[in-house]
Short mmCIF file of C-alpha atoms in Angstrom, two decimals:
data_model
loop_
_atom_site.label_atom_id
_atom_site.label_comp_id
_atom_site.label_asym_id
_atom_site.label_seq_id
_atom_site.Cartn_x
_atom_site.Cartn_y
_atom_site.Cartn_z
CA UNK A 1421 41.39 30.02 -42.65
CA UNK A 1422 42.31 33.35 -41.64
CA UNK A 1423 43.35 36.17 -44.49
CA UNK A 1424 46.24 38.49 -43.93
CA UNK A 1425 45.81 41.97 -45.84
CA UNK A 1426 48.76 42.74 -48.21
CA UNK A 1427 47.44 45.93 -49.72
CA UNK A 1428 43.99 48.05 -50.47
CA UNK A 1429 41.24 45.61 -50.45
CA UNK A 1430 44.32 43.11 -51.13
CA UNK A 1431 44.04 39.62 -48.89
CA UNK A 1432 46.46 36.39 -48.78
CA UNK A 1433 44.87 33.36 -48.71
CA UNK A 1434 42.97 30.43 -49.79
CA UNK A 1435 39.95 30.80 -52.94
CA UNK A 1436 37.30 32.72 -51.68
CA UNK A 1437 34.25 30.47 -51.92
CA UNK A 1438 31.86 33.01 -52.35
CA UNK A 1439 31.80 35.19 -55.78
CA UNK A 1440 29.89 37.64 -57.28
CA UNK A 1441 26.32 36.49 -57.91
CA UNK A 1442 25.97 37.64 -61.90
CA UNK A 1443 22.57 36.46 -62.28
CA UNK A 1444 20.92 38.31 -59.23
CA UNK A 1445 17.87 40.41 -60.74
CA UNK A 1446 18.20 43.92 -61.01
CA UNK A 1447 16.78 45.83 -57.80
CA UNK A 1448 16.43 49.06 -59.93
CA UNK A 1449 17.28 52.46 -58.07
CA UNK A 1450 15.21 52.44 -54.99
CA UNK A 1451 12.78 55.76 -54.30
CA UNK A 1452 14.66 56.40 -51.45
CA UNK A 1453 17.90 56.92 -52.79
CA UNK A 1454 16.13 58.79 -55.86
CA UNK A 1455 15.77 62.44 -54.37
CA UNK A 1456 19.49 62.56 -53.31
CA UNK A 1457 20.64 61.54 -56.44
CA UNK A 1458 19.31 64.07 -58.15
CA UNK A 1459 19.90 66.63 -56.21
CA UNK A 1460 23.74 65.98 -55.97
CA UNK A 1461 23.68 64.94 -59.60
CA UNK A 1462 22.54 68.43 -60.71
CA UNK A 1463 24.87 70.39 -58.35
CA UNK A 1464 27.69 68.69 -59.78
CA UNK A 1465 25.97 70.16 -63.43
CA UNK A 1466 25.70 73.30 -61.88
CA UNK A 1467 28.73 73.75 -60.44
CA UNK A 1468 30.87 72.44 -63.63
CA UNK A 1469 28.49 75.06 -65.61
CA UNK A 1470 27.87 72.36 -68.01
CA UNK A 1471 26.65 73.33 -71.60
CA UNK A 1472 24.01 70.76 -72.29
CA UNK A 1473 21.84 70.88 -75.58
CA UNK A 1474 19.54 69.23 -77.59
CA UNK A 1475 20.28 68.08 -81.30
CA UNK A 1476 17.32 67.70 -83.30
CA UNK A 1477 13.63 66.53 -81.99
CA UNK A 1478 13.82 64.91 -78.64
CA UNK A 1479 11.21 64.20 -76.77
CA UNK A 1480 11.28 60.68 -76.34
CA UNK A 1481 10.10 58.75 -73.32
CA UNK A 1482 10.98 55.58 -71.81
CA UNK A 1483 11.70 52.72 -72.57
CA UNK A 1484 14.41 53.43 -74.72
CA UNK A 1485 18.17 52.29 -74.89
CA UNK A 1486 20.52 55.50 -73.76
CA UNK A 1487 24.27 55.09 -75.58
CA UNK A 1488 27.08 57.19 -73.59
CA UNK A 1489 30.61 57.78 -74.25
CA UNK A 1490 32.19 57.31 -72.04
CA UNK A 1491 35.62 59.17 -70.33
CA UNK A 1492 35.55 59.42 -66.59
CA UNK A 1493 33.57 58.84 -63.45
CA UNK A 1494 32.20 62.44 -64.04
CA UNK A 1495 30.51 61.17 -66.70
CA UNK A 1496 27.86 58.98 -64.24
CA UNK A 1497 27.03 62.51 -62.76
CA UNK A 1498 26.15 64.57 -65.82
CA UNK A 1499 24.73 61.57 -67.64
CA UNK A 1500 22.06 61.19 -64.59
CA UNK A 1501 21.89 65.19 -63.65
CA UNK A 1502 20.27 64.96 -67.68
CA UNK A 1503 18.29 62.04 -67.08
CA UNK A 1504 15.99 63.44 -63.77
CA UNK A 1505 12.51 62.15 -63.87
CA UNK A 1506 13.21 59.21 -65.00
CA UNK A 1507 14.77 55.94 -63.13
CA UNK A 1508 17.37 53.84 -65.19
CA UNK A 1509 19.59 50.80 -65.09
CA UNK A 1510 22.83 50.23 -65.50
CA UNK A 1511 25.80 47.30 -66.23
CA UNK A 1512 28.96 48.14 -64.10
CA UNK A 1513 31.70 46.10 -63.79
CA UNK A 1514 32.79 44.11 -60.77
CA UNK A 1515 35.20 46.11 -59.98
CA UNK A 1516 32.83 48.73 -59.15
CA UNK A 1517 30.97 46.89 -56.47
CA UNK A 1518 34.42 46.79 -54.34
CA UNK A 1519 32.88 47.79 -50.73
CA UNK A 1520 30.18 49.20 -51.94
CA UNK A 1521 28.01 46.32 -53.79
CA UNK A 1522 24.82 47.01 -51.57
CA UNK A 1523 24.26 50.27 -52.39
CA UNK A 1524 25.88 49.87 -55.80
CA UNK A 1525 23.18 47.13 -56.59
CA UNK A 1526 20.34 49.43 -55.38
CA UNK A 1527 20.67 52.74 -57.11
CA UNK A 1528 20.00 50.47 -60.90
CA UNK A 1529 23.79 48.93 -61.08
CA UNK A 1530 24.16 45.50 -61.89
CA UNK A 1531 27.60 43.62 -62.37
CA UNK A 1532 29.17 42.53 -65.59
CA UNK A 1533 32.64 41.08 -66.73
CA UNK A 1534 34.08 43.18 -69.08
CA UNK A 1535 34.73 42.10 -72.54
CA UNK A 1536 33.08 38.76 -72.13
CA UNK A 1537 30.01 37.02 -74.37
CA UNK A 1538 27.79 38.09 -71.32
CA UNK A 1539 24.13 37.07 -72.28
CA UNK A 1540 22.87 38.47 -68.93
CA UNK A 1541 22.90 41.43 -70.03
CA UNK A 1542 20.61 40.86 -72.90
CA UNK A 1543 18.26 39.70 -70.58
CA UNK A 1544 18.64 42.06 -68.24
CA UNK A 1545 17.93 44.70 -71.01
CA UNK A 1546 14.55 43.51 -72.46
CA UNK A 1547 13.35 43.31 -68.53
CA UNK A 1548 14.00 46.46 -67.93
CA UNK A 1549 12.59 47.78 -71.30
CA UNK A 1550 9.42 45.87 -70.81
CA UNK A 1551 9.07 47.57 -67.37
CA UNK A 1552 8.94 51.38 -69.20
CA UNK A 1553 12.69 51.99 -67.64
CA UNK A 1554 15.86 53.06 -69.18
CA UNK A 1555 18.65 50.78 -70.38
CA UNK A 1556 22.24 52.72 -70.29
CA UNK A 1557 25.29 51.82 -71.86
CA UNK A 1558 28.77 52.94 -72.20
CA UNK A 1559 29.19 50.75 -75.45
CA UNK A 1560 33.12 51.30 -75.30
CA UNK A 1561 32.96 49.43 -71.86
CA UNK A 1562 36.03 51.33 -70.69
CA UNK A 1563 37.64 55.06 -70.13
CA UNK A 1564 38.75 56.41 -73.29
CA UNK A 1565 43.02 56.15 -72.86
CA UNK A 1566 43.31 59.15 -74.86
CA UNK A 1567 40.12 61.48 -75.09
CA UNK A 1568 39.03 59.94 -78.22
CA UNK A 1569 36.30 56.91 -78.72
CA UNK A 1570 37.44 53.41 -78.29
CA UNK A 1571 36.20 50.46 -80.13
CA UNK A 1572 32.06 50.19 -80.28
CA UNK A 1573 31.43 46.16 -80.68
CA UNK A 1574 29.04 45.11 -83.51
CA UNK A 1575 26.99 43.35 -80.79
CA UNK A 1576 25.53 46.61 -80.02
CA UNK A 1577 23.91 46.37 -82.91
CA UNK A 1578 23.02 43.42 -82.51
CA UNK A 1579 21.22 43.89 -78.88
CA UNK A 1580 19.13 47.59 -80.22
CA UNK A 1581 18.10 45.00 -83.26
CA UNK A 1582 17.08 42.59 -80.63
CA UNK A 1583 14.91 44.70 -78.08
CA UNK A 1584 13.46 47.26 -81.00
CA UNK A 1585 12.95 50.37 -78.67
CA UNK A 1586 14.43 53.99 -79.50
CA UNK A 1587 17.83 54.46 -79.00
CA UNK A 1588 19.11 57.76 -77.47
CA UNK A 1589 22.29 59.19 -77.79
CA UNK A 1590 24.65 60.83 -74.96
CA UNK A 1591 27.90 62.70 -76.09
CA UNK A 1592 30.19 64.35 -73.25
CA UNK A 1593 32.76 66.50 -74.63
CA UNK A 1594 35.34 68.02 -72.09
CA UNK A 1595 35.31 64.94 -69.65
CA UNK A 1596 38.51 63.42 -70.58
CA UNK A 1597 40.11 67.28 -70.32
CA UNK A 1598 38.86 67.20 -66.69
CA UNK A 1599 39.67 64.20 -65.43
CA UNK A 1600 42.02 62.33 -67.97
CA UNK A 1601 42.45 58.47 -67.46
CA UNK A 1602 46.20 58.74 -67.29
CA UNK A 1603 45.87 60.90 -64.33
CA UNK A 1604 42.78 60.41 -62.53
CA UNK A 1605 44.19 62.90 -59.46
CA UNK A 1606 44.47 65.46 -62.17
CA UNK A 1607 40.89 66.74 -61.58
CA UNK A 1608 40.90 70.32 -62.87
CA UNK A 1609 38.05 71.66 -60.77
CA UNK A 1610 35.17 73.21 -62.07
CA UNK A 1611 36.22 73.04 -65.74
CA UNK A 1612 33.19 73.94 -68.10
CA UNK A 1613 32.07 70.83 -70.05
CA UNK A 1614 29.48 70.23 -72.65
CA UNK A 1615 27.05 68.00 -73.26
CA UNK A 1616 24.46 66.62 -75.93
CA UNK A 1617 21.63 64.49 -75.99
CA UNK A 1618 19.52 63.11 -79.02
CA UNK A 1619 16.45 60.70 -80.57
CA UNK A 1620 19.22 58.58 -82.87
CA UNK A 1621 16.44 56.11 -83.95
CA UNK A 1622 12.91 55.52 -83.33
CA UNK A 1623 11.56 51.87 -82.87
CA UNK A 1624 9.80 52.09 -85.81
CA UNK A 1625 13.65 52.66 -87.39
CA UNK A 1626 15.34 50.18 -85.74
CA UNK A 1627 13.12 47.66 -86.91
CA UNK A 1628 13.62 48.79 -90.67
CA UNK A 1629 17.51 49.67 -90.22
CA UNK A 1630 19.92 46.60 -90.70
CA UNK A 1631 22.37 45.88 -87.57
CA UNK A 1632 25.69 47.20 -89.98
CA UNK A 1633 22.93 50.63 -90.21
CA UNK A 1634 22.70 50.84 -86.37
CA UNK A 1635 25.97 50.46 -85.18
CA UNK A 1636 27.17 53.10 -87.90
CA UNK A 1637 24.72 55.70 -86.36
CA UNK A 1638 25.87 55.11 -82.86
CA UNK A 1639 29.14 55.10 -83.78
CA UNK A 1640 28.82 58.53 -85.59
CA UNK A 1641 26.91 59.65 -82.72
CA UNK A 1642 29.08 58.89 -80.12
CA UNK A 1643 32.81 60.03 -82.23
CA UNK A 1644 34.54 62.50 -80.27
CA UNK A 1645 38.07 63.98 -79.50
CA UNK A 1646 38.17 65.85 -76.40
CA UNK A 1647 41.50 67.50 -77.46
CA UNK A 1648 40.55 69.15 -80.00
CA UNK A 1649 36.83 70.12 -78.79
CA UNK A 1650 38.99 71.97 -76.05
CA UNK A 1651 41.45 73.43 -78.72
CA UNK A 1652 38.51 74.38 -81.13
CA UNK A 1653 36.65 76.04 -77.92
CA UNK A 1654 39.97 77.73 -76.45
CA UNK A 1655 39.22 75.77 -72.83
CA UNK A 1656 41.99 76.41 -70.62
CA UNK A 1657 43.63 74.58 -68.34
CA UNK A 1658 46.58 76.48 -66.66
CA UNK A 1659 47.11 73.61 -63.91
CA UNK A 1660 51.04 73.49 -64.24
CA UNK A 1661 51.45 69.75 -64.00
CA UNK A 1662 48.61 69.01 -66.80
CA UNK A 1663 50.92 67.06 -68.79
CA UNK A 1664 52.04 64.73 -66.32
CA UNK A 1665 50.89 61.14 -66.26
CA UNK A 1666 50.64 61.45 -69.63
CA UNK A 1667 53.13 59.12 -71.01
CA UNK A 1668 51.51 56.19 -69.76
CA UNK A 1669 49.38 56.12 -73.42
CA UNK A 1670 51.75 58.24 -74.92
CA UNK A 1671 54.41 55.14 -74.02
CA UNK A 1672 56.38 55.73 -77.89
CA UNK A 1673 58.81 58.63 -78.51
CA UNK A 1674 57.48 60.63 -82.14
CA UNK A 1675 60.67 61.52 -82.59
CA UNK A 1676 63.38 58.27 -82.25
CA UNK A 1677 60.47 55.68 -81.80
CA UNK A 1678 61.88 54.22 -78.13
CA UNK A 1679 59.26 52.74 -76.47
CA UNK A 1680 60.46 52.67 -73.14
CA UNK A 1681 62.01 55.84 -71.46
CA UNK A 1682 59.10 57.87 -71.76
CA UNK A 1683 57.93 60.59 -69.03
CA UNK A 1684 56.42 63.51 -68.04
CA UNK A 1685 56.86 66.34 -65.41
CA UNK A 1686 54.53 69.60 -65.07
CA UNK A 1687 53.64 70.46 -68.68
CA UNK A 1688 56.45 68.73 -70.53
CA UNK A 1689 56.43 65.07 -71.95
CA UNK A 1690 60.26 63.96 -72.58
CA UNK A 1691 61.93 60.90 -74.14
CA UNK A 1692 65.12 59.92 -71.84
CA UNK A 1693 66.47 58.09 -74.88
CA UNK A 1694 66.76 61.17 -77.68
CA UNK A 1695 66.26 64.00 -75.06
CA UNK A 1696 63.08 65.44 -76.94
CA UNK A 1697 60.26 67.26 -75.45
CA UNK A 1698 57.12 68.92 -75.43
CA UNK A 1699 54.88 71.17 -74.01
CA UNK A 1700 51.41 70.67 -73.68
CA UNK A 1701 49.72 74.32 -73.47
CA UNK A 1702 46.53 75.85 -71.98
CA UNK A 1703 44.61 74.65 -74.86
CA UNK A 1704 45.18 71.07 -74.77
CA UNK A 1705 47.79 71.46 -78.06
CA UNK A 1706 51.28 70.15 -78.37
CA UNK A 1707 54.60 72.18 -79.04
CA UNK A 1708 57.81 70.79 -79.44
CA UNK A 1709 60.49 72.50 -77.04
CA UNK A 1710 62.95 72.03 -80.05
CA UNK A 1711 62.61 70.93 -83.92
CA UNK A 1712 59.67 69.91 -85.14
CA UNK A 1713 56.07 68.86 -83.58
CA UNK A 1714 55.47 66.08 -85.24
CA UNK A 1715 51.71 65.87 -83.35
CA UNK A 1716 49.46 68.71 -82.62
CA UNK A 1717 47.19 66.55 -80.30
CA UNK A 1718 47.80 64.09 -77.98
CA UNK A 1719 45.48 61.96 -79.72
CA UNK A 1720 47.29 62.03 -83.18
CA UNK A 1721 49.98 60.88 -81.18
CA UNK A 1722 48.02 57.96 -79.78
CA UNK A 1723 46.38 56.86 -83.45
CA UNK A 1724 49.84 56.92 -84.47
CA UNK A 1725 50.85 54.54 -81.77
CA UNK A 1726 48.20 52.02 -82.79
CA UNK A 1727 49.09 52.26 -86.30
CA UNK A 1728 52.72 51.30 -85.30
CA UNK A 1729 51.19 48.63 -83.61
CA UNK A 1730 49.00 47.53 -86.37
CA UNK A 1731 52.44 47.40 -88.45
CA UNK A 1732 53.84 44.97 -85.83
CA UNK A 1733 51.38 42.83 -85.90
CA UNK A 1734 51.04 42.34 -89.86
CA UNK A 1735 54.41 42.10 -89.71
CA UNK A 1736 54.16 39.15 -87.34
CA UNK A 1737 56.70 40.74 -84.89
CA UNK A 1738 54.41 41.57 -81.97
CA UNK A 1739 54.44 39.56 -78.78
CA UNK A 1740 54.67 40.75 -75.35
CA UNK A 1741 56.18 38.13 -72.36
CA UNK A 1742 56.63 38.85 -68.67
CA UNK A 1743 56.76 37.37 -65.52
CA UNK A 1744 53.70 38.75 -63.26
CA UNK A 1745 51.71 39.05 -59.85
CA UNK A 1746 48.09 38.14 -60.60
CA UNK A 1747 45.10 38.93 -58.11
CA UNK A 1748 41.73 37.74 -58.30
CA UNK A 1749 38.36 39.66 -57.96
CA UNK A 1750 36.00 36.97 -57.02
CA UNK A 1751 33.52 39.63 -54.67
CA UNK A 1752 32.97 42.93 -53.71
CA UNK A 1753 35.25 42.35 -49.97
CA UNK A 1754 38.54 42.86 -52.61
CA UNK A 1755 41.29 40.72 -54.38
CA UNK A 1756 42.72 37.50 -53.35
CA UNK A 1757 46.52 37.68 -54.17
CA UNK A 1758 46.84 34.16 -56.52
CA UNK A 1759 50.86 33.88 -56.74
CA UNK A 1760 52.96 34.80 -59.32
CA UNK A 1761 53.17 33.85 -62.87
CA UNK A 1762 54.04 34.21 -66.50
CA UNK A 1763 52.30 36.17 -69.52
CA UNK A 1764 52.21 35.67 -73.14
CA UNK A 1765 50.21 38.15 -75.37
CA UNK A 1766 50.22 37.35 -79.02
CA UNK A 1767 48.76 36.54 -82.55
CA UNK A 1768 46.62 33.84 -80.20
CA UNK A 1769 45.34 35.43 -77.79
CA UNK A 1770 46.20 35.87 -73.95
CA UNK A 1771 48.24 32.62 -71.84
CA UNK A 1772 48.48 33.26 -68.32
CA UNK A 1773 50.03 30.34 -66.22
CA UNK A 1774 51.43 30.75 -62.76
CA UNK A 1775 51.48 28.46 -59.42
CA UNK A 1776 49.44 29.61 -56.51
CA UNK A 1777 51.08 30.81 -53.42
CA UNK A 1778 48.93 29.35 -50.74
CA UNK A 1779 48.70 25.43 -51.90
CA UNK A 1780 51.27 25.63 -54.75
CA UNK A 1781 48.75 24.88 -57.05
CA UNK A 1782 49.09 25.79 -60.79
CA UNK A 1783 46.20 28.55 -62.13
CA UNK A 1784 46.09 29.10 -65.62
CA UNK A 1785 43.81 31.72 -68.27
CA UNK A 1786 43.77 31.33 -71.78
CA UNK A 1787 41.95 33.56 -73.91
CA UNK A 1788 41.80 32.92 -77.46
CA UNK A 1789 42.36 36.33 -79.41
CA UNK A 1790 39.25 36.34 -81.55
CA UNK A 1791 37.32 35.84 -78.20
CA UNK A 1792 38.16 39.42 -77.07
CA UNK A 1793 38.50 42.38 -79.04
CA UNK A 1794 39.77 44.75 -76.30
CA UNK A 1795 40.78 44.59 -72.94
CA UNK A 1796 40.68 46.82 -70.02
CA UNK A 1797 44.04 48.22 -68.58
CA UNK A 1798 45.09 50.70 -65.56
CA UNK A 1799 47.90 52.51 -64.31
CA UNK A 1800 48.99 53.09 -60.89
CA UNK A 1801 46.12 50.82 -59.83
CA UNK A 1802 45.08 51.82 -56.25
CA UNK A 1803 44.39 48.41 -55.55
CA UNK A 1804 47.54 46.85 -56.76
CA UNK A 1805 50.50 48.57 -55.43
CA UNK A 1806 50.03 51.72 -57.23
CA UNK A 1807 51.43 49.43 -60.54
CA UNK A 1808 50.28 49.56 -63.91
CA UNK A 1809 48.00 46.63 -64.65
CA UNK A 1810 45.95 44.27 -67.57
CA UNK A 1811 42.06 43.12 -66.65
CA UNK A 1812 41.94 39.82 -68.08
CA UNK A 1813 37.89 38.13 -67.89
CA UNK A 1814 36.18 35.33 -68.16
CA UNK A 1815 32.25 34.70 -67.36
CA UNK A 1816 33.35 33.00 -64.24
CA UNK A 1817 36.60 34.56 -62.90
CA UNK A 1818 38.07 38.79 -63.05
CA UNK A 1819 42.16 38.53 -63.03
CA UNK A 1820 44.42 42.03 -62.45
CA UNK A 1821 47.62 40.70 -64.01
CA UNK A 1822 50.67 43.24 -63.12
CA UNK A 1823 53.60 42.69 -65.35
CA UNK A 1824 56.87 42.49 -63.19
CA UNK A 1825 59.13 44.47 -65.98
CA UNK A 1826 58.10 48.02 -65.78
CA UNK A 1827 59.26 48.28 -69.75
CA UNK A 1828 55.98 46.00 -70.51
CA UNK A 1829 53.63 48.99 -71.74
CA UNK A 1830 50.37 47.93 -70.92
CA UNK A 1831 48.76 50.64 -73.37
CA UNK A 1832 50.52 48.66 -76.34
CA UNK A 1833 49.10 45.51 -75.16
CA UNK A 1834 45.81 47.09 -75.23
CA UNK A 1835 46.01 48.44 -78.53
CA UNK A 1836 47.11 45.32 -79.65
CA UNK A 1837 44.71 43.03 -78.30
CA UNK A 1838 42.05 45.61 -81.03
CA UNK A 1839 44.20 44.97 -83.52
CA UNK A 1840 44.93 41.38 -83.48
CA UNK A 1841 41.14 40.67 -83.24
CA UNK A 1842 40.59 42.60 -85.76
CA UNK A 1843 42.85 40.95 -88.37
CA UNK A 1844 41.64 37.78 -87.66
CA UNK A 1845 38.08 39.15 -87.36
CA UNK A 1846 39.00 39.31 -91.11
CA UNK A 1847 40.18 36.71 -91.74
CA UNK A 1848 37.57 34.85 -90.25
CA UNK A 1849 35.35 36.40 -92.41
CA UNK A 1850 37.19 35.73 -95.34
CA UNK A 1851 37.20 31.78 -94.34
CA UNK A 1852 33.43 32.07 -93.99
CA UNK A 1853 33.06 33.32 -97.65
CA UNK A 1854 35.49 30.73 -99.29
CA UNK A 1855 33.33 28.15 -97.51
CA UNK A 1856 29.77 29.41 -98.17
CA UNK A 1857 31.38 29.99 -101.98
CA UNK A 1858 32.49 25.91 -101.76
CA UNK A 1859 29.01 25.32 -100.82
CA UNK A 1860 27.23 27.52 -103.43
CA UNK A 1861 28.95 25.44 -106.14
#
């Protein structure tokens, strides 16, 4: 059965047959590819003037677990330019590998579903630590939305506990200035960044450190907030359309609280609804045109927006339901266009039903929420007709589900899938201690 191409690395037709292969064993980055790495790598450094430094004794050698924060694609440059002399290896997701899995596969990528229970990688780790190598991670396992860092699972805890090497630390400070998620065309060129490497533990600390003591450490390690690192460091950027793009995570008016007539244009961020506005200036700061500013930084802004979430969803008022498009990811040719469907995000997790356009089959996804505790999101997707979309995952299958109402504000629906799993995280944890107390008596 032929396809018919309906977009970028969009097809119409049957199920592919043939998916990613998950379990494939690392090839690690092959010698030949080595020397240009580098070399481009470290231009990019040089070129971008990057400010990199040392905190505290260094000096450790492979194998060791490197943790990155993690902002842009920049990121992969510096982070490598920094690591030179030394080969490493890497989980990317799938979407990564689109038309490019060969080479992707042999410079130390290997594929991974985000936000799934992906045991693959654990084993993928302690190979690659046995062979003397480097195991990176971006333990946020997305772009930060807003410059600051996103949610840090306990299970990297967990997996340093597990494998008992030194960890190394990686913070990037500027990246999300340079090349902010919620304009990735927004590249202001040759913008001087900074970055900062460091021995967090030692093996002989991980060993004697509990898995709550490990994650705290790389957690500390890795908190940042680009906007005020470029405030603090007076880092200009005098590109007059800096601001735009940015409503997409900064989707709720501070002023009247409207959630959907948000927008930007040049510097300015405006509400349609109560006709407020903003500048953002050189230094990364916000100023209200009129009135008050109620947020200095874009990324107070954003925490508030999560809190307001939060509030929702204690409240029990927060669910999100739309009619979609859904494609499906199932190998590095591109999507396969499924048909359209229906979305419900709540207090339960993630329902996606629909009925699939080639057979008229129905397809369905249900993710229970305390089975993900975030969930990757894009806007103007360049391979989804330039529409905002949600990354749904499960070991098997990689959905892009693009919500037909353009009011649906997939930044919420991230935030909220955080906070819902983190209530009934709690909770759970409460259950567990009401039953172990049942027992104990």
């Amino acid at each position: 059965m032929k396809y018919k191409k309906i977009g970028n690395r969009i097809w119409q037709g049957p199920p592919a047959t043939k998916k990613f292969d998950m379990e494939e064993k690392p090839h690690g980055q092959w010698p030949i590819f080595i020397g240009p790495i580098w070399a481009g790598t470290k231009l990019r450094k040089d070129l971008h003037r990057v400010k990199a430094k040392t905190v505290g004794h260094y000096g450790v050698k492979p194998p060791y677990i490197l943790f990155c924060n993690h902002n842009c694609f920049y990121d992969f440059y510096i982070m490598t330019s920094l690591l030179i002399g030394h080969r490493g290896h890497f989980p990317g997701a799938v979407d990564d590998f689109i038309g490019r899995e060969w080479m992707a596969r042999r410079i130390g990528i290997f594929p991974t579903r985000k936000f799934t229970t992906d045991m693959n990688l654990v084993f993928v780790a302690r190979k690659v630590l046995k062979n003397g190598e480097i195991y990176g991670l971006y333990p946020e396992a997305k772009y930060s939305l807003c410059g600051i860092t996103e949610t840090i699972p306990d299970s990297v805890g967990q997996l340093v506990k597990l494998c008992r090497v030194p960890v190394v630390a990686m913070k990037m400070k500027g990246h999300h200035i340079f090349n902010p998620f919620w304009n990735q065309k927004s590249l202001r060129w040759f913008l001087k960044t900074e970055a900062e490497h460091c021995l967090l533990m030692t093996a002989d600390e991980v060993s004697k450190a509990t898995v709550e003591e490990i994650n705290e450490k790389i957690r500390a390690a890795l908190e940042h907030d680009d906007w005020r690192w470029q405030s603090e460091n007076r880092v200009e950027v005098k590109k007059k359309t800096r601001a735009e793009g940015l409503h997409n995570v900064l989707y709720k008016c501070a002023a009247c609280g409207c959630e959907t007539k948000m927008s930007t244009k040049g510097a300015q961020i405006i509400c349609g609804e109560c006709n407020k506005s903003w500048t953002l200036n050189f230094y990364g700061e916000l100023e209200a045109d009129k009135g008050e500013t109620e947020f200095k930084f874009p990324s107070d802004w954003y925490k508030w927006e999560r809190e307001e979430v939060r509030k929702e969803i204690y409240a029990g008022t927060y669910r999100t339901e739309c009619d979609i498009k859904v494609n499906d990811l199932p190998n590095a040719k591109g999507f396969i266009y499924m048909g359209k469907g229906h979305l419900v995000h709540d207090y339960d997790g993630f329902n996606v039903k629909g009925i699939r356009e080639y057979d008229g089959k129905e397809f369905s996804m249900e993710i229970p929420a305390l089975h993900q505790y975030a969930c990757h999101i894009e806007y103007k997707y360049k391979y989804g007709w330039k529409r905002d979309c949600i990354n749904l995952n499960t070991l098997e299958d990689t959905w892009y589900i693009f919500p037909e109402d353009s009011n649906v504000k997939v930044t919420k629906i991230a935030l909220a899938t955080e906070e819902i799993f983190n209530k009934r995280y709690a909770e759970e944890g409460v259950k567990k201690k009401i039953r172990q107390n049942k027992i104990t008596e």
